[in-house]
Amino acid sequence: MTTFASFSSSRLVSVLLGLVLLAVQIQATALTSLLAANERSCYYADVDGVGEKVGFYFAVQSGGNFEIDYVVMDPDDRVLLEGVAEKQGDYIFTANKIGEYSFCFENEAYNSDKLLDFDIMVESEPRRILSAQQQPLKEHTSALEESTYKISGLLSSVTRTQKYFHTRHHRNFSTVLSTQSRIFWFTILECVIIIAMSLLQVWILKTFFSRSGSRRYKV
């Protein structure tokens, strides 16, 4: 009896490990890049199987009006996604070909540097394979698999919310810095104008009294 219980426990543990490994078959790349003005930058991701899900997320954190051009192409250089003057994007598409996919950002039409935050994710479809000896545990594994997917969905939601707040933080911080810079230079300009007006008034008064004091009158 003890042997059977230990055998069932070990088999259940192996099924759990298999579910975890199969449910999370993800290759992700999270990067932050500074794209200079009039520059083009490309990144690449390899897809090993047809039908894999490819996720692409980007957001302009600072620079200009937070706009960037982008294009996504498959291994045959066919355009899958593209956009002009976009601030952020979040896309998921199915890869129909095996090979290297390119993700390019173009800042050639703008004169300001851009700070980009982006993710490139290649996710395989999870497959649950049970041997003949594991068939009696099908009802247990189905419930566990469903719970795993729910947890994965909640984690994805939390991650997207964090990305949103991260982007808002950077954009608001950039706006604050720009406003502070404008206020500083406006104050400097205002001080220069006030000093110039004061000197001009002193010069006018000095010139007026100098001319009036040099006049001569005959009696």
GROMACS .gro file of C-alpha atoms in nm:
model
  219
    1MET     CA    1   0.000   0.000   0.000
    2THR     CA    2   0.281   0.238   0.088
    3THR     CA    3   0.463   0.147  -0.232
    4PHE     CA    4   0.154   0.223  -0.441
    5ALA     CA    5   0.104   0.559  -0.266
    6SER     CA    6   0.465   0.658  -0.319
    7PHE     CA    7   0.445   0.551  -0.683
    8SER     CA    8   0.128   0.756  -0.737
    9SER     CA    9   0.285   1.060  -0.566
   10SER     CA   10   0.598   1.043  -0.779
   11ARG     CA   11   0.389   1.005  -1.093
   12LEU     CA   12   0.177   1.307  -0.995
   13VAL     CA   13   0.491   1.513  -0.931
   14SER     CA   14   0.629   1.420  -1.273
   15VAL     CA   15   0.301   1.522  -1.438
   16LEU     CA   16   0.308   1.858  -1.256
   17LEU     CA   17   0.664   1.924  -1.367
   18GLY     CA   18   0.574   1.834  -1.723
   19LEU     CA   19   0.278   2.072  -1.719
   20VAL     CA   20   0.489   2.358  -1.588
   21LEU     CA   21   0.758   2.301  -1.849
   22LEU     CA   22   0.508   2.268  -2.132
   23ALA     CA   23   0.289   2.558  -2.030
   24VAL     CA   24   0.576   2.805  -2.020
   25GLN     CA   25   0.771   2.756  -2.342
   26ILE     CA   26   0.856   3.118  -2.398
   27GLN     CA   27   1.162   3.294  -2.532
   28ALA     CA   28   1.142   3.662  -2.452
   29THR     CA   29   1.374   3.957  -2.498
   30ALA     CA   30   1.309   4.278  -2.301
   31LEU     CA   31   1.531   4.566  -2.411
   32THR     CA   32   1.569   4.939  -2.369
   33SER     CA   33   1.741   5.121  -2.651
   34LEU     CA   34   1.835   5.481  -2.733
   35LEU     CA   35   1.766   5.557  -3.098
   36ALA     CA   36   1.946   5.866  -3.225
   37ALA     CA   37   1.794   6.117  -3.463
   38ASN     CA   38   1.788   6.008  -3.829
   39GLU     CA   39   1.879   5.652  -3.730
   40ARG     CA   40   1.735   5.308  -3.810
   41SER     CA   41   1.779   5.010  -3.578
   42CYS     CA   42   1.672   4.647  -3.634
   43TYR     CA   43   1.642   4.348  -3.401
   44TYR     CA   44   1.589   3.983  -3.490
   45ALA     CA   45   1.418   3.679  -3.343
   46ASP     CA   46   1.438   3.317  -3.460
   47VAL     CA   47   1.121   3.109  -3.500
   48ASP     CA   48   1.184   2.734  -3.494
   49GLY     CA   49   0.838   2.606  -3.583
   50VAL     CA   50   0.533   2.694  -3.791
   51GLY     CA   51   0.240   2.814  -3.581
   52GLU     CA   52   0.442   2.967  -3.300
   53LYS     CA   53   0.306   3.283  -3.143
   54VAL     CA   54   0.522   3.595  -3.173
   55GLY     CA   55   0.457   3.889  -2.943
   56PHE     CA   56   0.585   4.239  -3.012
   57TYR     CA   57   0.551   4.529  -2.771
   58PHE     CA   58   0.712   4.872  -2.780
   59ALA     CA   59   0.668   5.213  -2.618
   60VAL     CA   60   0.852   5.541  -2.665
   61GLN     CA   61   0.963   5.654  -2.320
   62SER     CA   62   1.108   5.994  -2.406
   63GLY     CA   63   1.210   6.217  -2.694
   64GLY     CA   64   1.020   6.456  -2.919
   65ASN     CA   65   0.648   6.387  -2.924
   66PHE     CA   66   0.698   6.019  -2.828
   67GLU     CA   67   0.657   5.899  -3.188
   68ILE     CA   68   0.846   5.640  -3.389
   69ASP     CA   69   0.811   5.447  -3.716
   70TYR     CA   70   0.836   5.068  -3.714
   71VAL     CA   71   0.814   4.770  -3.947
   72VAL     CA   72   0.803   4.393  -3.881
   73MET     CA   73   0.904   4.152  -4.160
   74ASP     CA   74   0.911   3.775  -4.199
   75PRO     CA   75   1.211   3.569  -4.325
   76ASP     CA   76   1.110   3.649  -4.686
   77ASP     CA   77   1.116   4.026  -4.614
   78ARG     CA   78   0.739   4.045  -4.640
   79VAL     CA   79   0.591   4.322  -4.424
   80LEU     CA   80   0.371   4.187  -4.144
   81LEU     CA   81   0.325   4.499  -3.932
   82GLU     CA   82   0.414   4.862  -3.988
   83GLY     CA   83   0.327   5.199  -3.846
   84VAL     CA   84   0.416   5.566  -3.878
   85ALA     CA   85   0.443   5.814  -3.590
   86GLU     CA   86   0.324   5.558  -3.335
   87LYS     CA   87   0.376   5.610  -2.962
   88GLN     CA   88   0.336   5.247  -2.856
   89GLY     CA   89   0.204   4.914  -2.976
   90ASP     CA   90   0.126   4.565  -2.852
   91TYR     CA   91   0.080   4.290  -3.113
   92ILE     CA   92   0.063   3.911  -3.129
   93PHE     CA   93   0.074   3.722  -3.457
   94THR     CA   94   0.121   3.362  -3.572
   95ALA     CA   95   0.444   3.277  -3.751
   96ASN     CA   96   0.368   3.091  -4.073
   97LYS     CA   97   0.732   3.041  -4.170
   98ILE     CA   98   1.045   2.918  -3.998
   99GLY     CA   99   1.337   3.156  -3.991
  100GLU     CA  100   1.452   3.497  -3.874
  101TYR     CA  101   1.195   3.772  -3.820
  102SER     CA  102   1.310   4.134  -3.815
  103PHE     CA  103   1.175   4.415  -3.598
  104CYS     CA  104   1.298   4.758  -3.714
  105PHE     CA  105   1.253   5.104  -3.564
  106GLU     CA  106   1.303   5.410  -3.782
  107ASN     CA  107   1.379   5.755  -3.645
  108GLU     CA  108   1.492   5.896  -3.979
  109ALA     CA  109   1.205   6.144  -4.010
  110TYR     CA  110   1.260   6.303  -3.668
  111ASN     CA  111   1.529   6.528  -3.527
  112SER     CA  112   1.526   6.413  -3.164
  113ASP     CA  113   1.666   6.107  -2.988
  114LYS     CA  114   1.414   5.847  -2.869
  115LEU     CA  115   1.432   5.613  -2.572
  116LEU     CA  116   1.254   5.287  -2.658
  117ASP     CA  117   1.131   5.010  -2.432
  118PHE     CA  118   1.030   4.695  -2.621
  119ASP     CA  119   0.976   4.320  -2.588
  120ILE     CA  120   1.010   4.047  -2.850
  121MET     CA  121   0.854   3.718  -2.742
  122VAL     CA  122   0.842   3.384  -2.921
  123GLU     CA  123   0.597   3.146  -2.756
  124SER     CA  124   0.536   2.785  -2.854
  125GLU     CA  125   0.190   2.640  -2.826
  126PRO     CA  126   0.177   2.419  -2.515
  127ARG     CA  127   0.119   2.050  -2.580
  128ARG     CA  128   0.018   1.806  -2.310
  129ILE     CA  129   0.122   1.447  -2.386
  130LEU     CA  130   0.025   1.171  -2.145
  131SER     CA  131   0.153   0.817  -2.160
  132ALA     CA  132  -0.067   0.514  -2.122
  133GLN     CA  133   0.018   0.485  -1.752
  134GLN     CA  134  -0.081   0.849  -1.691
  135GLN     CA  135  -0.427   0.829  -1.846
  136PRO     CA  136  -0.603   0.768  -1.507
  137LEU     CA  137  -0.473   1.110  -1.392
  138LYS     CA  138  -0.630   1.293  -1.684
  139GLU     CA  139  -0.901   1.460  -1.476
  140HIS     CA  140  -0.638   1.586  -1.228
  141THR     CA  141  -0.403   1.712  -1.496
  142SER     CA  142  -0.687   1.891  -1.676
  143ALA     CA  143  -0.772   2.088  -1.363
  144LEU     CA  144  -0.406   2.165  -1.301
  145GLU     CA  145  -0.354   2.270  -1.660
  146GLU     CA  146  -0.655   2.501  -1.644
  147SER     CA  147  -0.523   2.657  -1.324
  148THR     CA  148  -0.182   2.702  -1.488
  149TYR     CA  149  -0.336   2.886  -1.782
  150LYS     CA  150  -0.535   3.110  -1.548
  151ILE     CA  151  -0.222   3.197  -1.352
  152SER     CA  152  -0.035   3.262  -1.677
  153GLY     CA  153  -0.313   3.495  -1.794
  154LEU     CA  154  -0.311   3.686  -1.465
  155LEU     CA  155   0.067   3.723  -1.481
  156SER     CA  156   0.042   3.856  -1.836
  157SER     CA  157  -0.220   4.108  -1.723
  158VAL     CA  158   0.003   4.223  -1.437
  159THR     CA  159   0.301   4.252  -1.672
  160ARG     CA  160   0.106   4.464  -1.920
  161THR     CA  161  -0.017   4.690  -1.639
  162GLN     CA  162   0.340   4.735  -1.516
  163LYS     CA  163   0.455   4.821  -1.868
  164TYR     CA  164   0.175   5.079  -1.897
  165PHE     CA  165   0.268   5.251  -1.570
  166HIS     CA  166   0.637   5.230  -1.660
  167THR     CA  167   0.568   5.408  -1.988
  168ARG     CA  168   0.349   5.671  -1.822
  169HIS     CA  169   0.619   5.735  -1.561
  170HIS     CA  170   0.888   5.794  -1.822
  171ARG     CA  171   0.667   6.016  -2.037
  172ASN     CA  172   0.551   6.227  -1.743
  173PHE     CA  173   0.908   6.258  -1.619
  174SER     CA  174   1.022   6.369  -1.964
  175THR     CA  175   0.739   6.625  -1.976
  176VAL     CA  176   0.837   6.760  -1.633
  177LEU     CA  177   1.201   6.798  -1.739
  178SER     CA  178   1.098   6.977  -2.057
  179THR     CA  179   0.869   7.211  -1.861
  180GLN     CA  180   1.142   7.286  -1.606
  181SER     CA  181   1.387   7.366  -1.886
  182ARG     CA  182   1.140   7.603  -2.052
  183ILE     CA  183   1.063   7.779  -1.722
  184PHE     CA  184   1.435   7.819  -1.649
  185TRP     CA  185   1.519   7.974  -1.985
  186PHE     CA  186   1.207   8.192  -1.978
  187THR     CA  187   1.315   8.324  -1.636
  188ILE     CA  188   1.666   8.395  -1.766
  189LEU     CA  189   1.522   8.580  -2.066
  190GLU     CA  190   1.288   8.777  -1.842
  191CYS     CA  191   1.579   8.882  -1.615
  192VAL     CA  192   1.786   8.988  -1.916
  193ILE     CA  193   1.497   9.199  -2.050
  194ILE     CA  194   1.441   9.365  -1.710
  195ILE     CA  195   1.812   9.449  -1.675
  196ALA     CA  196   1.825   9.582  -2.030
  197MET     CA  197   1.518   9.800  -1.972
  198SER     CA  198   1.667   9.935  -1.646
  199LEU     CA  199   1.994  10.026  -1.818
  200LEU     CA  200   1.804  10.186  -2.105
  201GLN     CA  201   1.600  10.400  -1.865
  202VAL     CA  202   1.915  10.510  -1.680
  203TRP     CA  203   2.080  10.602  -2.009
  204ILE     CA  204   1.774  10.798  -2.127
  205LEU     CA  205   1.752  10.994  -1.799
  206LYS     CA  206   2.125  11.061  -1.798
  207THR     CA  207   2.117  11.181  -2.159
  208PHE     CA  208   1.813  11.403  -2.094
  209PHE     CA  209   1.963  11.583  -1.795
  210SER     CA  210   2.301  11.616  -1.965
  211ARG     CA  211   2.143  11.790  -2.262
  212SER     CA  212   1.920  12.014  -2.049
  213GLY     CA  213   2.214  12.124  -1.830
  214SER     CA  214   2.425  12.231  -2.130
  215ARG     CA  215   2.171  12.476  -2.270
  216ARG     CA  216   2.253  12.848  -2.265
  217TYR     CA  217   2.005  13.137  -2.254
  218LYS     CA  218   2.055  13.506  -2.340
  219VAL     CA  219   1.910  13.780  -2.117
   0.00000   0.00000   0.00000
